[in-house]
Amino acid sequence: MMQNPLMQTIEALAKEKGIEADTIITAIEDAVLTASRKYYKTNENLKTRFNQETGQVDLFAIKHIVTEVEDPTTQISLKEAQDLYGEEAEVDMEIEFPKRTDVLGRIAAQTAKQVIFQKVREAERENIFAEYNQRIGEVINSTVKRFESGDLIVEIGRVEAVLPRKEQSRAESYTPGERIRAVIKGVNRGAKGPQIVLSRTDPALLIKLFEQEVPEIYDGTVMIRGAVREAGDRAKVAVYSRERDVDPVGACVGMNGTRVQAIIRELRGEKIDIVEWSDDPILFVTNALSPAKVQRVSIVDDKERVMEVVVEDKQLSLAIGKKGQNVRLAAKLTGWRIDIKSEEEKRREVEAEFGALEAGDPQAQMDALFPDMPAEQTPAEESAGMDVLAVAEQGEAEAEAAEPIESGETAEAEAAKVEES
């Protein structure tokens, strides 16, 4: 059986727009229904149905069978319905009464055309939103199309996306027609359709690039446990191996650095520090401060996640990094607040503490001897302290009341008594 020409057109349009043919058929039915209501200007319950064999849209007025008619435009009595359709007609059933569509006219046809286009466009936009909303975090190839107030408009196939200025790396510049890779950060619903937002600064881009370049990450042997970036300058990636024989850092660097160099080229020269992840926070912080070499690490406050790191004097600037970048990225990567000191700073700090002890500062002495003692005492603790002082004072008084041993003759007399006894 030969397919109706209109159905062929519908299927071709559906394929072009990437939507279902049923969506277009529904749009056609809604368009004719809208045009019919405008033409007939009645309160009838109108309904349309697309006939795939003829390619025509049939129009009906639906009437409800009732025992007593209150609204003749939407209701029909049981007796009248049985006269038309016999004893099969029953109360609460619905009857369709055909109405003409060839009288709708040019204006109605134009209205129908507009409704069809609108419905198809809405369906197309909804499909685009649903498709790309599921692909958030995926790296895609795009082509630079134009610039709009600092934002970059790119093409992804037949769809346009935006790379906002804040999602662009400051080390990069683009030209129309250039191909770039970016990560899908989100999809926003807008008046002009869904807006796909891309990013070149998101750490997800770095992670996806490593997955593409390093087979061990792709197959799950090596895992990325964290990644932080200051786009265009520096990035840090924490990696962990699930197999003892596989070096996670070496796998990511590649032979002669080929793997990481490919990613650096893609990010236009952004420096990447690959460090080994550890569940021991001290070891992890030590690794995260790479390339600086750490002398000592101690946990200052476990609850507030504060660490003190001591490095050699000549390593201090390397550990802090340009404008604090190295320590800032290490803190983001590990989740710990890192206080970096040189050995000279630490030595002066310790000397100051001992100086306070020698000077007899009671508070400094207590702090040095009992660093974990709380600054404020409870009433019970205060009374206990007073009791101790009272006992000490009483002992001193008894010692003073006792007869003193003087020098000279008295001392010799006392010695003689001892010899006699």
Short mmCIF file of C-alpha atoms in Angstrom, two decimals:
data_model
loop_
_atom_site.label_atom_id
_atom_site.label_comp_id
_atom_site.label_asym_id
_atom_site.label_seq_id
_atom_site.Cartn_x
_atom_site.Cartn_y
_atom_site.Cartn_z
CA MET A 1 0.00 0.00 0.00
CA MET A 2 1.41 3.37 -1.02
CA GLN A 3 1.97 5.79 1.84
CA ASN A 4 0.06 9.05 1.91
CA PRO A 5 2.24 11.99 0.64
CA LEU A 6 1.44 14.01 3.77
CA MET A 7 2.69 11.18 5.98
CA GLN A 8 5.91 11.07 3.98
CA THR A 9 6.37 14.80 4.58
CA ILE A 10 5.64 14.39 8.28
CA GLU A 11 8.21 11.60 8.64
CA ALA A 12 10.84 13.59 6.73
CA LEU A 13 10.23 16.63 8.96
CA ALA A 14 10.40 14.48 12.08
CA LYS A 15 13.75 13.03 10.98
CA GLU A 16 15.14 16.47 10.18
CA LYS A 17 14.09 17.97 13.50
CA GLY A 18 15.00 14.90 15.54
CA ILE A 19 11.51 14.41 16.95
CA GLU A 20 8.82 11.73 16.74
CA ALA A 21 6.28 11.73 13.88
CA ASP A 22 3.49 11.41 16.48
CA THR A 23 4.60 14.76 17.92
CA ILE A 24 4.01 16.44 14.54
CA ILE A 25 0.65 14.68 14.09
CA THR A 26 -0.44 15.90 17.51
CA ALA A 27 0.66 19.40 16.54
CA ILE A 28 -1.46 19.23 13.36
CA GLU A 29 -4.50 18.05 15.32
CA ASP A 30 -4.04 20.89 17.86
CA ALA A 31 -3.63 23.41 15.02
CA VAL A 32 -6.86 22.43 13.29
CA LEU A 33 -8.66 22.39 16.64
CA THR A 34 -7.49 25.94 17.41
CA ALA A 35 -8.55 27.15 13.94
CA SER A 36 -11.96 25.44 14.27
CA ARG A 37 -12.70 27.09 17.60
CA LYS A 38 -11.87 30.47 16.09
CA TYR A 39 -14.15 29.82 13.09
CA TYR A 40 -17.19 28.24 14.79
CA LYS A 41 -17.03 30.45 17.93
CA THR A 42 -19.13 28.00 19.89
CA ASN A 43 -19.05 26.36 23.28
CA GLU A 44 -19.16 22.90 21.72
CA ASN A 45 -16.69 20.29 22.93
CA LEU A 46 -14.64 19.98 19.72
CA LYS A 47 -12.15 17.22 18.99
CA THR A 48 -9.82 16.51 16.05
CA ARG A 49 -8.38 13.25 14.74
CA PHE A 50 -5.71 12.83 12.07
CA ASN A 51 -6.54 10.21 9.41
CA GLN A 52 -3.22 8.69 8.29
CA GLU A 53 -4.78 6.99 5.25
CA THR A 54 -6.32 10.12 3.72
CA GLY A 55 -4.04 12.70 5.31
CA GLN A 56 -7.09 14.67 6.41
CA VAL A 57 -7.90 15.97 9.89
CA ASP A 58 -11.45 15.06 10.93
CA LEU A 59 -13.34 17.40 13.24
CA PHE A 60 -16.03 16.27 15.70
CA ALA A 61 -18.36 17.83 18.24
CA ILE A 62 -18.55 15.60 21.31
CA LYS A 63 -21.86 15.31 23.17
CA HIS A 64 -22.43 13.55 26.45
CA ILE A 65 -25.53 11.31 26.87
CA VAL A 66 -27.62 12.36 29.87
CA THR A 67 -31.09 11.68 31.15
CA GLU A 68 -31.95 15.39 31.33
CA VAL A 69 -30.29 17.91 28.98
CA GLU A 70 -29.09 21.15 30.59
CA ASP A 71 -26.66 22.33 27.88
CA PRO A 72 -27.63 21.31 24.31
CA THR A 73 -24.19 22.22 22.92
CA THR A 74 -22.42 19.56 24.96
CA GLN A 75 -25.24 17.17 25.98
CA ILE A 76 -27.79 14.95 24.29
CA SER A 77 -30.77 13.15 25.79
CA LEU A 78 -30.81 9.36 26.05
CA LYS A 79 -33.94 9.12 23.87
CA GLU A 80 -32.42 11.22 21.09
CA ALA A 81 -29.20 9.22 21.23
CA GLN A 82 -31.11 5.91 21.02
CA ASP A 83 -33.04 7.26 18.01
CA LEU A 84 -29.69 7.86 16.30
CA TYR A 85 -27.69 4.83 17.44
CA GLY A 86 -30.26 2.38 18.74
CA GLU A 87 -30.41 0.62 22.09
CA GLU A 88 -26.61 0.55 22.36
CA ALA A 89 -26.62 4.17 23.49
CA GLU A 90 -26.45 4.51 27.27
CA VAL A 91 -26.19 7.28 29.81
CA ASP A 92 -22.59 8.68 30.32
CA MET A 93 -21.51 7.58 26.84
CA GLU A 94 -20.12 10.12 24.35
CA ILE A 95 -21.25 10.59 20.77
CA GLU A 96 -19.15 12.20 18.00
CA PHE A 97 -20.90 14.50 15.53
CA PRO A 98 -18.76 15.26 12.41
CA LYS A 99 -18.22 18.90 11.46
CA ARG A 100 -16.82 20.42 8.26
CA THR A 101 -13.21 21.66 8.08
CA ASP A 102 -13.25 22.83 4.42
CA VAL A 103 -14.99 26.02 5.50
CA LEU A 104 -12.27 27.20 7.85
CA GLY A 105 -10.77 29.59 5.29
CA ARG A 106 -7.38 31.14 4.68
CA ILE A 107 -7.02 32.88 8.08
CA ALA A 108 -7.79 29.64 9.91
CA ALA A 109 -5.26 27.81 7.74
CA GLN A 110 -2.61 30.44 8.55
CA THR A 111 -3.38 30.05 12.24
CA ALA A 112 -3.03 26.29 11.92
CA LYS A 113 0.33 26.72 10.21
CA GLN A 114 1.62 28.93 13.03
CA VAL A 115 0.46 26.48 15.68
CA ILE A 116 2.18 23.58 13.87
CA PHE A 117 5.47 25.46 13.66
CA GLN A 118 5.24 26.48 17.30
CA LYS A 119 4.51 22.94 18.50
CA VAL A 120 7.33 21.46 16.39
CA ARG A 121 9.76 24.10 17.66
CA GLU A 122 8.78 23.43 21.30
CA ALA A 123 9.21 19.67 20.80
CA GLU A 124 12.61 20.24 19.19
CA ARG A 125 13.73 22.45 22.07
CA GLU A 126 12.49 19.96 24.64
CA ASN A 127 14.45 17.18 22.93
CA ILE A 128 17.61 19.31 22.92
CA PHE A 129 17.18 20.11 26.63
CA ALA A 130 16.57 16.46 27.55
CA GLU A 131 19.55 15.26 25.49
CA TYR A 132 22.15 17.73 26.77
CA ASN A 133 20.85 17.77 30.34
CA GLN A 134 21.86 14.10 30.52
CA ARG A 135 25.32 14.93 29.16
CA ILE A 136 26.39 17.42 31.86
CA GLY A 137 30.06 16.80 32.68
CA GLU A 138 30.82 15.38 29.23
CA VAL A 139 33.60 16.81 27.08
CA ILE A 140 32.48 17.73 23.56
CA ASN A 141 34.05 19.21 20.43
CA SER A 142 32.71 22.54 19.23
CA THR A 143 33.48 25.20 16.64
CA VAL A 144 33.82 28.89 17.45
CA LYS A 145 31.09 30.84 15.65
CA ARG A 146 31.03 34.42 16.97
CA PHE A 147 31.59 36.68 19.99
CA GLU A 148 28.83 38.38 22.01
CA SER A 149 29.89 40.80 24.78
CA GLY A 150 32.87 38.69 25.74
CA ASP A 151 30.91 35.43 25.61
CA LEU A 152 31.79 32.89 22.96
CA ILE A 153 29.02 31.35 20.81
CA VAL A 154 30.02 27.92 19.51
CA GLU A 155 28.32 25.25 17.41
CA ILE A 156 27.81 21.67 18.53
CA GLY A 157 26.52 20.00 15.41
CA ARG A 158 23.31 21.89 14.57
CA VAL A 159 22.96 23.32 18.07
CA GLU A 160 24.47 26.55 19.41
CA ALA A 161 26.07 26.72 22.86
CA VAL A 162 27.64 29.52 24.89
CA LEU A 163 31.07 29.66 26.54
CA PRO A 164 30.69 32.56 29.02
CA ARG A 165 33.60 34.87 29.69
CA LYS A 166 33.92 33.62 33.30
CA GLU A 167 34.26 30.04 32.00
CA GLN A 168 37.09 30.96 29.63
CA SER A 169 40.73 30.52 30.60
CA ARG A 170 42.59 33.82 30.67
CA ALA A 171 45.57 32.15 29.00
CA GLU A 172 43.50 31.32 25.92
CA SER A 173 42.30 33.31 22.91
CA TYR A 174 39.99 32.12 20.15
CA THR A 175 39.23 32.89 16.53
CA PRO A 176 36.05 32.15 14.49
CA GLY A 177 36.15 28.69 12.93
CA GLU A 178 38.57 27.34 15.55
CA ARG A 179 37.76 23.95 17.06
CA ILE A 180 37.86 23.71 20.85
CA ARG A 181 37.02 21.10 23.46
CA ALA A 182 34.93 22.08 26.45
CA VAL A 183 32.89 20.42 29.17
CA ILE A 184 29.09 20.78 29.38
CA LYS A 185 28.49 22.62 32.66
CA GLY A 186 24.72 23.02 32.49
CA VAL A 187 21.59 23.54 30.38
CA ASN A 188 19.29 26.49 31.08
CA ARG A 189 15.72 26.92 29.87
CA GLY A 190 15.29 30.25 28.09
CA ALA A 191 12.68 32.16 26.12
CA LYS A 192 14.56 31.39 22.93
CA GLY A 193 15.04 27.74 23.81
CA PRO A 194 17.50 25.77 25.93
CA GLN A 195 20.92 27.38 26.40
CA ILE A 196 23.84 24.96 26.68
CA VAL A 197 26.59 26.38 28.91
CA LEU A 198 30.15 25.17 28.32
CA SER A 199 33.29 25.61 30.43
CA ARG A 200 37.04 25.58 29.85
CA THR A 201 37.88 26.27 33.53
CA ASP A 202 35.91 23.54 35.32
CA PRO A 203 38.01 20.77 36.96
CA ALA A 204 35.71 18.28 35.23
CA LEU A 205 37.42 19.17 31.95
CA LEU A 206 40.78 18.21 33.43
CA ILE A 207 39.42 14.92 34.77
CA LYS A 208 37.83 14.00 31.41
CA LEU A 209 41.03 14.83 29.54
CA PHE A 210 42.96 12.48 31.85
CA GLU A 211 40.37 9.77 31.24
CA GLN A 212 40.86 10.17 27.48
CA GLU A 213 44.67 10.20 27.64
CA VAL A 214 45.37 7.61 30.38
CA PRO A 215 44.06 4.05 29.71
CA GLU A 216 44.58 3.08 33.37
CA ILE A 217 42.10 5.77 34.44
CA TYR A 218 39.62 4.80 31.74
CA ASP A 219 39.61 1.13 32.80
CA GLY A 220 39.44 1.98 36.52
CA THR A 221 42.91 0.77 37.57
CA VAL A 222 43.91 4.30 38.53
CA MET A 223 41.33 6.60 40.13
CA ILE A 224 41.27 10.40 40.28
CA ARG A 225 40.35 11.28 43.88
CA GLY A 226 40.33 15.03 43.39
CA ALA A 227 41.24 17.84 41.01
CA VAL A 228 41.54 21.61 41.52
CA ARG A 229 42.45 24.32 39.04
CA GLU A 230 43.29 27.96 38.65
CA ALA A 231 42.65 27.91 34.92
CA GLY A 232 45.52 29.06 32.76
CA ASP A 233 48.09 28.90 35.58
CA ARG A 234 48.23 25.70 37.60
CA ALA A 235 46.26 22.57 38.52
CA LYS A 236 46.68 19.74 40.99
CA VAL A 237 45.33 16.22 40.54
CA ALA A 238 45.25 13.54 43.24
CA VAL A 239 45.44 9.98 41.89
CA TYR A 240 45.24 6.57 43.54
CA SER A 241 46.05 3.09 42.24
CA ARG A 242 43.82 0.11 43.01
CA GLU A 243 46.68 -2.25 42.13
CA ARG A 244 49.91 -2.28 44.11
CA ASP A 245 52.09 -2.85 41.03
CA VAL A 246 50.76 0.22 39.18
CA ASP A 247 52.32 3.60 39.94
CA PRO A 248 49.42 6.08 39.64
CA VAL A 249 51.60 9.16 39.14
CA GLY A 250 53.80 7.43 36.56
CA ALA A 251 50.76 6.15 34.65
CA CYS A 252 49.38 9.69 34.37
CA VAL A 253 52.70 11.26 33.42
CA GLY A 254 53.45 8.64 30.75
CA MET A 255 56.74 7.74 29.17
CA ASN A 256 58.85 10.91 28.92
CA GLY A 257 55.77 12.86 30.00
CA THR A 258 53.86 12.22 26.76
CA ARG A 259 50.46 11.75 28.39
CA VAL A 260 50.46 14.78 30.65
CA GLN A 261 52.07 16.93 27.95
CA ALA A 262 49.13 16.23 25.64
CA ILE A 263 46.77 17.56 28.32
CA ILE A 264 48.99 20.58 28.98
CA ARG A 265 48.90 21.42 25.27
CA GLU A 266 45.11 21.15 25.24
CA LEU A 267 44.95 23.55 28.23
CA ARG A 268 47.36 25.96 26.49
CA GLY A 269 50.33 25.51 28.83
CA GLU A 270 48.59 25.15 32.20
CA LYS A 271 51.04 23.52 34.68
CA ILE A 272 49.74 20.28 36.21
CA ASP A 273 50.98 18.72 39.46
CA ILE A 274 50.08 15.03 39.72
CA VAL A 275 50.25 13.83 43.34
CA GLU A 276 49.49 10.51 45.00
CA TRP A 277 46.36 10.41 47.15
CA SER A 278 46.52 8.90 50.64
CA ASP A 279 43.98 8.30 53.38
CA ASP A 280 46.64 9.52 55.85
CA PRO A 281 46.03 13.31 55.94
CA ILE A 282 49.64 14.12 56.88
CA LEU A 283 51.02 12.11 53.95
CA PHE A 284 48.38 13.52 51.60
CA VAL A 285 49.21 17.12 52.56
CA THR A 286 52.93 16.37 52.16
CA ASN A 287 52.28 15.04 48.64
CA ALA A 288 49.88 17.86 47.77
CA LEU A 289 52.53 20.54 48.43
CA SER A 290 54.66 19.08 45.64
CA PRO A 291 57.07 20.16 44.16
CA ALA A 292 58.14 21.63 47.55
CA LYS A 293 59.89 19.25 49.96
CA VAL A 294 58.37 19.17 53.43
CA GLN A 295 60.40 18.69 56.63
CA ARG A 296 57.66 18.18 59.23
CA VAL A 297 53.87 18.14 59.32
CA SER A 298 51.77 18.28 62.49
CA ILE A 299 48.02 18.50 63.06
CA VAL A 300 47.19 21.66 65.01
CA ASP A 301 43.41 21.23 65.19
CA ASP A 302 41.84 17.99 64.02
CA LYS A 303 38.28 19.27 64.37
CA GLU A 304 38.89 22.47 62.39
CA ARG A 305 41.25 20.59 60.03
CA VAL A 306 44.29 22.80 60.53
CA MET A 307 47.87 21.63 59.86
CA GLU A 308 51.26 23.19 60.47
CA VAL A 309 53.93 22.47 57.86
CA VAL A 310 57.62 23.21 58.33
CA VAL A 311 59.91 23.44 55.30
CA GLU A 312 63.52 24.38 54.74
CA ASP A 313 64.17 28.11 54.40
CA LYS A 314 65.02 27.82 50.70
CA GLN A 315 61.86 25.76 50.07
CA LEU A 316 59.46 28.28 51.63
CA SER A 317 58.79 30.33 48.50
CA LEU A 318 58.32 27.14 46.45
CA ALA A 319 55.89 25.70 49.00
CA ILE A 320 53.81 28.89 49.09
CA GLY A 321 53.96 29.40 45.32
CA LYS A 322 53.37 32.47 43.22
CA LYS A 323 50.89 34.69 45.12
CA GLY A 324 50.16 31.74 47.43
CA GLN A 325 48.95 29.59 44.56
CA ASN A 326 50.68 26.31 45.51
CA VAL A 327 49.50 26.23 49.11
CA ARG A 328 46.04 27.49 48.11
CA LEU A 329 45.55 24.66 45.60
CA ALA A 330 46.95 22.10 48.08
CA ALA A 331 44.45 23.28 50.71
CA LYS A 332 41.56 22.98 48.23
CA LEU A 333 42.70 19.53 47.16
CA THR A 334 43.15 18.11 50.67
CA GLY A 335 40.41 19.99 52.51
CA TRP A 336 42.88 21.08 55.24
CA ARG A 337 43.93 24.60 56.18
CA ILE A 338 47.70 24.65 55.83
CA ASP A 339 49.97 26.97 57.84
CA ILE A 340 53.46 26.93 56.27
CA LYS A 341 56.53 28.02 58.23
CA SER A 342 60.25 27.94 57.47
CA GLU A 343 62.68 26.25 59.86
CA GLU A 344 64.00 29.68 60.85
CA GLU A 345 60.48 30.92 61.69
CA LYS A 346 59.79 27.79 63.72
CA ARG A 347 63.12 28.12 65.56
CA ARG A 348 62.40 31.73 66.48
CA GLU A 349 58.92 30.71 67.66
CA VAL A 350 60.35 27.99 69.92
CA GLU A 351 63.04 30.36 71.27
CA ALA A 352 60.34 32.90 72.10
CA GLU A 353 58.43 30.25 74.06
CA PHE A 354 61.53 29.26 76.05
CA GLY A 355 62.31 32.94 76.61
CA ALA A 356 58.89 33.40 78.15
CA LEU A 357 59.57 30.40 80.44
CA GLU A 358 62.91 31.82 81.58
CA ALA A 359 61.36 35.24 82.17
CA GLY A 360 58.98 33.63 84.64
CA ASP A 361 55.74 34.49 82.89
CA PRO A 362 53.29 32.19 84.73
CA GLN A 363 50.82 32.04 81.88
CA ALA A 364 53.59 31.24 79.34
CA GLN A 365 54.94 28.55 81.65
CA MET A 366 51.53 26.96 82.06
CA ASP A 367 50.95 27.13 78.28
CA ALA A 368 54.32 25.49 77.59
CA LEU A 369 53.96 22.77 80.25
CA PHE A 370 50.26 22.10 79.67
CA PRO A 371 49.46 23.10 76.06
CA ASP A 372 46.18 21.19 76.08
CA MET A 373 44.84 22.85 79.24
CA PRO A 374 41.75 25.04 78.51
CA ALA A 375 42.24 28.78 78.89
CA GLU A 376 39.28 29.20 81.27
CA GLN A 377 38.71 27.14 84.44
CA THR A 378 35.41 26.08 85.87
CA PRO A 379 34.44 27.18 89.41
CA ALA A 380 35.29 23.68 90.66
CA GLU A 381 38.73 23.87 89.08
CA GLU A 382 39.29 27.33 90.53
CA SER A 383 38.37 26.15 94.07
CA ALA A 384 40.64 23.13 93.66
CA GLY A 385 43.47 25.45 92.66
CA MET A 386 42.84 27.65 95.72
CA ASP A 387 42.97 24.60 98.01
CA VAL A 388 46.37 23.66 96.63
CA LEU A 389 47.67 27.19 97.17
CA ALA A 390 46.29 27.20 100.74
CA VAL A 391 48.13 23.98 101.58
CA ALA A 392 51.31 25.37 100.07
CA GLU A 393 51.00 28.61 102.08
CA GLN A 394 50.37 26.66 105.32
CA GLY A 395 53.49 24.60 104.72
CA GLU A 396 55.56 27.72 104.24
CA ALA A 397 54.21 29.23 107.46
CA GLU A 398 55.14 26.09 109.50
CA ALA A 399 58.61 26.14 108.00
CA GLU A 400 59.11 29.76 109.04
CA ALA A 401 57.80 29.04 112.59
CA ALA A 402 60.33 26.27 113.09
CA GLU A 403 63.58 27.28 114.94
CA PRO A 404 66.17 28.26 112.31
CA ILE A 405 69.68 26.78 112.26
CA GLU A 406 72.12 29.64 112.32
CA SER A 407 75.75 29.68 111.26
CA GLY A 408 78.74 29.87 113.68
CA GLU A 409 78.59 28.66 117.30
CA THR A 410 75.02 27.58 117.23
CA ALA A 411 75.71 25.28 114.32
CA GLU A 412 78.72 23.72 116.16
CA ALA A 413 76.66 23.14 119.29
CA GLU A 414 74.04 21.39 117.30
CA ALA A 415 76.71 19.21 115.69
CA ALA A 416 78.10 18.23 119.15
CA LYS A 417 74.66 17.19 120.31
CA VAL A 418 74.36 14.96 117.32
CA GLU A 419 77.75 13.34 118.04
CA GLU A 420 76.85 12.67 121.70
CA SER A 421 73.61 11.04 120.77
#
